[in-house]
Short mmCIF file of C-alpha atoms in Angstrom, two decimals:
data_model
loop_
_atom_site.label_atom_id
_atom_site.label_comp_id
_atom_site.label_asym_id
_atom_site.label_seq_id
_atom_site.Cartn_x
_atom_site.Cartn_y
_atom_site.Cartn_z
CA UNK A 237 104.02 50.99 -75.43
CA UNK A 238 105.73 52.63 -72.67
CA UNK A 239 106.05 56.45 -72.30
CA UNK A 240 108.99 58.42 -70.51
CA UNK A 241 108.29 61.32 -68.86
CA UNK A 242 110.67 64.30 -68.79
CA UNK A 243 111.09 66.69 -65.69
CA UNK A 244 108.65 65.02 -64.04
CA UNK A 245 108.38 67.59 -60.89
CA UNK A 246 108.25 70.42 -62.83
CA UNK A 247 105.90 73.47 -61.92
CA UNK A 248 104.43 74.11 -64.96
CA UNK A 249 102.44 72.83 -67.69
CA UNK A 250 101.52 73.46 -71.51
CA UNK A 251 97.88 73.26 -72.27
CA UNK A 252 96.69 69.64 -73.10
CA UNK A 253 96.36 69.35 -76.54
CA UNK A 254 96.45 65.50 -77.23
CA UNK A 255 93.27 64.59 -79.82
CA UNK A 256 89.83 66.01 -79.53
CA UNK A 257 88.81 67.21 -76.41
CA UNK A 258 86.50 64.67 -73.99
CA UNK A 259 83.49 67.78 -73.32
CA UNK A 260 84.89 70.47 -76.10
CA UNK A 261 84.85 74.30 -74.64
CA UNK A 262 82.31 76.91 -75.74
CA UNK A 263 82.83 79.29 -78.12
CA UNK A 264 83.52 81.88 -75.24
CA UNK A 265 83.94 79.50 -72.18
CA UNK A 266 83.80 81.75 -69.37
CA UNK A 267 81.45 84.40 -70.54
CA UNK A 268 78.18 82.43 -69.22
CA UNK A 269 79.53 82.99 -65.37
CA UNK A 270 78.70 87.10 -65.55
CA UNK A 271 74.98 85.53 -66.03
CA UNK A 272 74.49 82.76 -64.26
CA UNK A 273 76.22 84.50 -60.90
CA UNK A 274 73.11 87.02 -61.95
CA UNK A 275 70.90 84.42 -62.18
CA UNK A 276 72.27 83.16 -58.66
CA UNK A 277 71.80 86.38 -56.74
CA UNK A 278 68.26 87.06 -58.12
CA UNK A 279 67.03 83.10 -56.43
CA UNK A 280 65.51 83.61 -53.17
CA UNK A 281 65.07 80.71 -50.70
CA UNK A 282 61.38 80.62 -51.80
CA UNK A 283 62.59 79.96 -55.25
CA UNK A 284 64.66 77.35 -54.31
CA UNK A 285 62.34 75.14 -51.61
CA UNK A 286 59.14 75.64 -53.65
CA UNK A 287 56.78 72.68 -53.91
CA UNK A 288 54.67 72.14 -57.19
CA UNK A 289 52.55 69.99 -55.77
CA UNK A 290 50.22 70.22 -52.06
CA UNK A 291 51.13 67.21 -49.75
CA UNK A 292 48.75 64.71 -49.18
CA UNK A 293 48.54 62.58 -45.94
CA UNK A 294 50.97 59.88 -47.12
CA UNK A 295 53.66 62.91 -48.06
CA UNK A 296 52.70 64.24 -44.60
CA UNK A 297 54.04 60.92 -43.33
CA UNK A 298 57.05 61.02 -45.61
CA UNK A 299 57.73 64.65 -44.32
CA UNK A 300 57.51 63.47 -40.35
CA UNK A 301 60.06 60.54 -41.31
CA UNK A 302 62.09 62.31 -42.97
CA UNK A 303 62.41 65.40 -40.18
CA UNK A 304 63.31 62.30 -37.85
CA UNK A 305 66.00 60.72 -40.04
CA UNK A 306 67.15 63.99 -42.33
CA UNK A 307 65.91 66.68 -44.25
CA UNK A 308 64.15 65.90 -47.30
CA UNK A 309 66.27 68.88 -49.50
CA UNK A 310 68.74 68.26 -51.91
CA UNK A 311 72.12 69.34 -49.71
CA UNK A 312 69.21 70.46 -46.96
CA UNK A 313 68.68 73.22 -49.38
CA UNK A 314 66.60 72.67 -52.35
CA UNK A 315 63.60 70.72 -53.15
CA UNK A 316 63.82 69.26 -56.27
CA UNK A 317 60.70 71.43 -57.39
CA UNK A 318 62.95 74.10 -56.87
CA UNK A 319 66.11 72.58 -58.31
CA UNK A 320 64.36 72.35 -61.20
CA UNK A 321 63.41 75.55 -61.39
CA UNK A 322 67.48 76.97 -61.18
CA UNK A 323 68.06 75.11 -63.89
CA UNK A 324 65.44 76.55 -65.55
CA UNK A 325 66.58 79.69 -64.63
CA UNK A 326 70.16 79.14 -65.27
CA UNK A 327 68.83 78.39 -68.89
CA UNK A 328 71.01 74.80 -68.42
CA UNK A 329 67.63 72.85 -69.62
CA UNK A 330 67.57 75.23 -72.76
CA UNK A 331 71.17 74.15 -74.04
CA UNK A 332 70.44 70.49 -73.58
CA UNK A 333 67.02 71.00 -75.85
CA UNK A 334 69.20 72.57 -78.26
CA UNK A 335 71.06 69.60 -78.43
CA UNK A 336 67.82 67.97 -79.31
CA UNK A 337 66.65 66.18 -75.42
CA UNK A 338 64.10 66.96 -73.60
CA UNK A 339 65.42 67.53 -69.83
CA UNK A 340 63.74 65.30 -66.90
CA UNK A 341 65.04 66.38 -63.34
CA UNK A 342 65.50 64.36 -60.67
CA UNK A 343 66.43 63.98 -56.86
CA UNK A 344 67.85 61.85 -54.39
CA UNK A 345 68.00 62.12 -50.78
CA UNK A 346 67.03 58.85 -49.46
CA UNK A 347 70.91 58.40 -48.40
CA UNK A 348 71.23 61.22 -46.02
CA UNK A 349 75.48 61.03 -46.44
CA UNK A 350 75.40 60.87 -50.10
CA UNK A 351 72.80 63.11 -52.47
CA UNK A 352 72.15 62.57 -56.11
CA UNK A 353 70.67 64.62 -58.82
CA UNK A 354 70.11 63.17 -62.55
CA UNK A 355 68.80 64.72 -65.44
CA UNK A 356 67.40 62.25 -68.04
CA UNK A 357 66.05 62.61 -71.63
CA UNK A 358 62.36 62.34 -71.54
CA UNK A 359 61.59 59.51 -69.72
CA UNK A 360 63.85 58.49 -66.05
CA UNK A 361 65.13 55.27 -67.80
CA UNK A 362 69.03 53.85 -67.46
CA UNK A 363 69.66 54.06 -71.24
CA UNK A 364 68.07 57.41 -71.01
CA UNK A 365 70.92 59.25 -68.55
CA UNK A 366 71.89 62.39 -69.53
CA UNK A 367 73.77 63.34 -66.20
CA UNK A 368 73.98 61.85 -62.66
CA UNK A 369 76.14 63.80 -59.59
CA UNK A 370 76.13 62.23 -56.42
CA UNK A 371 77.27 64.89 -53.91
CA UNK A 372 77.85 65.74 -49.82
CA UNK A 373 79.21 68.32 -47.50
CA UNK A 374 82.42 66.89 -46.19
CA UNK A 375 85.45 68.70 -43.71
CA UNK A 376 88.94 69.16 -45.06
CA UNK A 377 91.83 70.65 -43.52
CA UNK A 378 93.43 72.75 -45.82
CA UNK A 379 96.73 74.82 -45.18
CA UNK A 380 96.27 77.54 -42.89
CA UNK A 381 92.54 76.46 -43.12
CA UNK A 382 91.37 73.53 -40.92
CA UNK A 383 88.02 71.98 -41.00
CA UNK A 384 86.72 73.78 -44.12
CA UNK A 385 83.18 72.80 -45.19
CA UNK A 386 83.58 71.47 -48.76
CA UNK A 387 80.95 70.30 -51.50
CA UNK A 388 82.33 66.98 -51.55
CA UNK A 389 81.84 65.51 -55.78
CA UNK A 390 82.06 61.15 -55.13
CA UNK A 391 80.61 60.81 -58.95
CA UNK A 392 79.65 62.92 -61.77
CA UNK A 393 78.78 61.36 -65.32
CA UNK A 394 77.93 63.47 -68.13
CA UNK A 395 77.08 61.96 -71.50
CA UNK A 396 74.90 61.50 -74.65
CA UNK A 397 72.99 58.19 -74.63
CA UNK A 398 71.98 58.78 -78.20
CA UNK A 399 75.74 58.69 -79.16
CA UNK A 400 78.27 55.61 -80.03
CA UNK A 401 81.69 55.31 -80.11
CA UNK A 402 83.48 55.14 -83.34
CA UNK A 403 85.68 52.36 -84.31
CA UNK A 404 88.53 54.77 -84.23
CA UNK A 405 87.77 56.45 -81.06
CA UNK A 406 89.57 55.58 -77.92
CA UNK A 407 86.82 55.94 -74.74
CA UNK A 408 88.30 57.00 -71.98
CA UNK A 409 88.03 54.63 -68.50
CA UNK A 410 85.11 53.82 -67.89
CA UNK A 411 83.07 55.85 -70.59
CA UNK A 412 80.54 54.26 -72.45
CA UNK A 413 78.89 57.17 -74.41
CA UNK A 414 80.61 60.27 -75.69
CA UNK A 415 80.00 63.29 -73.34
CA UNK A 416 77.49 66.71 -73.65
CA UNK A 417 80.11 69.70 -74.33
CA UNK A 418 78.89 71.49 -71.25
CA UNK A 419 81.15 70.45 -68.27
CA UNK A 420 82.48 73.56 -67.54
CA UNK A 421 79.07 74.81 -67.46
CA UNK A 422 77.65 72.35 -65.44
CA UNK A 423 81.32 72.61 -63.19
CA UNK A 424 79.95 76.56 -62.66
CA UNK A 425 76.46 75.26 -61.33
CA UNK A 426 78.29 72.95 -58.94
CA UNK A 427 80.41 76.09 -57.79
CA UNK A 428 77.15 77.97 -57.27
CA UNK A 429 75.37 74.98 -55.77
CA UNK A 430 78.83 74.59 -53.16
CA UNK A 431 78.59 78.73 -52.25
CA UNK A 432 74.79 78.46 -51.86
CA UNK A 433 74.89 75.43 -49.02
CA UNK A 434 77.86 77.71 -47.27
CA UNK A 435 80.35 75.67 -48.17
CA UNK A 436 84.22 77.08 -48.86
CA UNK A 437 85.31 75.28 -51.34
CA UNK A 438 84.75 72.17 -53.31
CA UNK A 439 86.57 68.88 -53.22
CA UNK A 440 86.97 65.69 -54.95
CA UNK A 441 88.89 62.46 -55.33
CA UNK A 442 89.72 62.25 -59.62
CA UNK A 443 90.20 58.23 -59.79
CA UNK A 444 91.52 58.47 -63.19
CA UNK A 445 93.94 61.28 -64.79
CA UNK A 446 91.17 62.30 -67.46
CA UNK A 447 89.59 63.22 -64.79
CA UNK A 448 92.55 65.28 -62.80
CA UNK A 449 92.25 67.03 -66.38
CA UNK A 450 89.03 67.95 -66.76
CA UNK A 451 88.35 68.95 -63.33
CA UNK A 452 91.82 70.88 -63.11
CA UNK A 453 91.06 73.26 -65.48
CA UNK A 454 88.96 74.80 -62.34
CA UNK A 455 90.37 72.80 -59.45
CA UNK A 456 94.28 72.15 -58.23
CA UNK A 457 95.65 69.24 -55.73
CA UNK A 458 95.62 69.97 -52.32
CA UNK A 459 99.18 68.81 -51.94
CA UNK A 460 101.48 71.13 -53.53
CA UNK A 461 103.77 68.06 -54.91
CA UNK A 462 100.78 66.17 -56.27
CA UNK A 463 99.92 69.13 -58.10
CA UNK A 464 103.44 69.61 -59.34
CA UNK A 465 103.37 65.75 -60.31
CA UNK A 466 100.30 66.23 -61.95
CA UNK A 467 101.28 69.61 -64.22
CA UNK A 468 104.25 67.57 -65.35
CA UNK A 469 102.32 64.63 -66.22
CA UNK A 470 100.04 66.87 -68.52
CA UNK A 471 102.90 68.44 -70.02
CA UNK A 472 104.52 65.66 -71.06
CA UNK A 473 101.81 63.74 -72.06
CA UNK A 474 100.13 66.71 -73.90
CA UNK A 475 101.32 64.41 -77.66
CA UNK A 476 98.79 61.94 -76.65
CA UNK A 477 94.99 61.90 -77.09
CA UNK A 478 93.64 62.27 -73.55
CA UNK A 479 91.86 58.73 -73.47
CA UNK A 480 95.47 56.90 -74.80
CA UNK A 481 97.23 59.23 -72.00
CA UNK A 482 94.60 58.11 -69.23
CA UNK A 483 94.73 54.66 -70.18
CA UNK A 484 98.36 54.47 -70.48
CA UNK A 485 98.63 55.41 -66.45
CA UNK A 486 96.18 53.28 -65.89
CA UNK A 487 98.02 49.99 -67.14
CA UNK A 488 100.97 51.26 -65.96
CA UNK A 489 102.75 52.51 -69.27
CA UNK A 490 104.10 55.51 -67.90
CA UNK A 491 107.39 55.42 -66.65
CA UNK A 492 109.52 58.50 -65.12
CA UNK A 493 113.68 59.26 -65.99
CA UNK A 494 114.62 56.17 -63.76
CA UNK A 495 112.17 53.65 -65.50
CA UNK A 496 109.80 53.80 -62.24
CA UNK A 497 106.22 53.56 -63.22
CA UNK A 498 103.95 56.35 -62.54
CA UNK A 499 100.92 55.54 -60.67
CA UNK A 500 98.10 57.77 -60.60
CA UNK A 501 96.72 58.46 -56.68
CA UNK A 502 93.53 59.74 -56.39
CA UNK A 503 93.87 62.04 -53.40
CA UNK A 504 91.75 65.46 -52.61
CA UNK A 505 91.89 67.95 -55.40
CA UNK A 506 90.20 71.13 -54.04
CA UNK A 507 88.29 74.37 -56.01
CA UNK A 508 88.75 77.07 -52.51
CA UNK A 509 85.28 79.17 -52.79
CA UNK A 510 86.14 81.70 -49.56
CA UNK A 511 88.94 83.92 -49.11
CA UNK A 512 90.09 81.50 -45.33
CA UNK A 513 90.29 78.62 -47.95
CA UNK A 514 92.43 80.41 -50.75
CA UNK A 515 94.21 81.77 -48.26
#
C-alpha cells in the first residue's frame, strides 16, 4: 500500500497519534526535570570521578596508558564509579527495579572517538541489555552559531529483554524487544550529561522516521525545510501506527501530491542547550 501525503511542506503538525506509543509518556512527563536539574546541581566533580575501588599496580599501568592515548572518563568526565552513582542519584536505577530488573552499569572508553554506557539486568550478558548509548563530543555549525560543541548520540537502544512481540504487533525497524517507557527520562539525563561536559547542544543523525519522532518531541532539524518536511510527514501520517508509518518510508510507500516517493534523509537534528546555539 502506498500513502499520499497532503501539504507536504507545511509548518505545522498534529500530535502523532497512530497506535500505541513505542516508549508510552509518564503520567506527568515533564514534572521529573524540576528534580533531577536538583539532583544535577547538588553533584560535585568528586561525586562524579569517584573510584570504589584503590588501584592496584596493573590499574596503575592501565591509568599511564590510558593518560598517553585518552582519558579513562566516560566523555573525560565521569568514571563509571561515579556514573553509577548519578544514576543512583537521579533515582533512574529505582524506576527500572520497579519494573522488576535489577540495574548493572557499565562503561566504555576503550574507543577514545566513540563512548558507550549500558545498563544490563543483573548479569552484563547480550540477551540481558536493558540500554546501550554510544556517545561523543562532535562540532556543528549552526545558524548564527559556528563550531558549537555538541553531545553527538550515533546509537541509543532502549528495551525490555524479558518482553516479545505479539503476533499482532508491528516492531518498528530494527526493534527486536518492546521498549522501557522511560525515554524521555533517560532523553533528560542525556541533556544533563551534554550541559555537564560543556557542550551547547545535542545532536544526532535519526536513520529511521520513528526515530525523527521520538527524538523530536525534544529535538528539531537543523535545516529549517527538513524540519518543515518532517512536521508534514507526521501530520499526515498521524492515521498510522508509528511502526506501519516508519516502515512504509522505509520501503518506499510514501508518495507526495506528484506521486514522487518520499525518502527519509537522516541529516543532523539538533536539541540547542546555550542561549549562542538557540540563538
Amino acid at each position: 500500500m502506498r500513502f499520499r501525503l497532503q501539504r507536504l511542506l507545511a509548518a505545522l503538525a498534529a500530535p502523532f497519534r497512530g497506535g500505541p506509543a513505542v516508549e508510552p509518556p509518564d503520567e506527568d512527563p515533564t514534572a521529573f526535570t524540576v528534580r533531577y536539574d536538583r539532583v544535577f546541581d547538588s553533584l560535585s566533580m568528586a561525586d562524579l570521578q569517584r573510584d570504589s575501588s584503590p588501584l592496584d599496580e596493573s590499574g596503575v599501568l592501565d591509568d599511564l596508558f590510558r593518560s598517553a592515548h585518552g582519558s579513562h572518563y566516560f566523555l573525560n568526565t565521569y568514571s563509571e564509579e561515579g556514573a553509577r552513582h548519578a544514576f543512583e542519584r537521579y533515582g533512574f536505577f529505582d524506576l527500572l527495579r520497579k519494573r522488576g530488573f535489577e540495574p548493572v552499569f557499565s562503561a566504555d572508553v576503550a574507543d577514545p572517538d566513540e563512548h558507550r554506557l549500558r545498563i544490563h539486568d543483573g548479569v552484563r550478558r547480550p540477551d540481558r541489555l536493558l540500554i546501550e548509548a554510544s556517545v561523543s563530543v562532535r562540532s556543528l555549525d549552526l545558524p548564527g552559531a559556528p563550531a558549537c560543541r555538541m553531545l553527538f548520540i550515533n546509537w541509543l537502544l532502549m528495551q525490555d529483554p524479558r518482553r516479545a512481540f505479539r503476533p499482532t504487533d508491528v516492531p518498528l525497524p530494527g526493534q527486536a524487544h518492546p521498549g522501557l517507557g522511560l525515554f524521555l527520562r533517560f532523553g533528560y539525563l542525556l541533556r544533563l550529561m551534554a550541559a555537564r561536559v560543556e557542550c551547547e547542544g545535542m545532536l544526532n543523525h535519526p536513520s529511521y522516521f520513528h526515530n525523527g519522532v521520538l527524538y523530536g518531541k525534544m529535538f528539531h532539524f537543523a535545516d529549517p525545510q527538513v524540519e518543515g518536511t518532517f512536521l508534514a510527514l507526521t501530520r499526515d501520517l498521524a492515521h498510522l501506527p508509528l511502526a506501519e508509518a516508519s516502515n512504509a518510508l522505509r520501503d518506499g510507500r510514501v508518495v507526495d501530491a506528484a506521486g514522487a516517493v518520499a525518502e527519509w534523509q537522516p541529516v543532523a537534528q539538533v536539541l540547542p542547550i546555550s542561549p549562542r546555539a538557540r540563538a
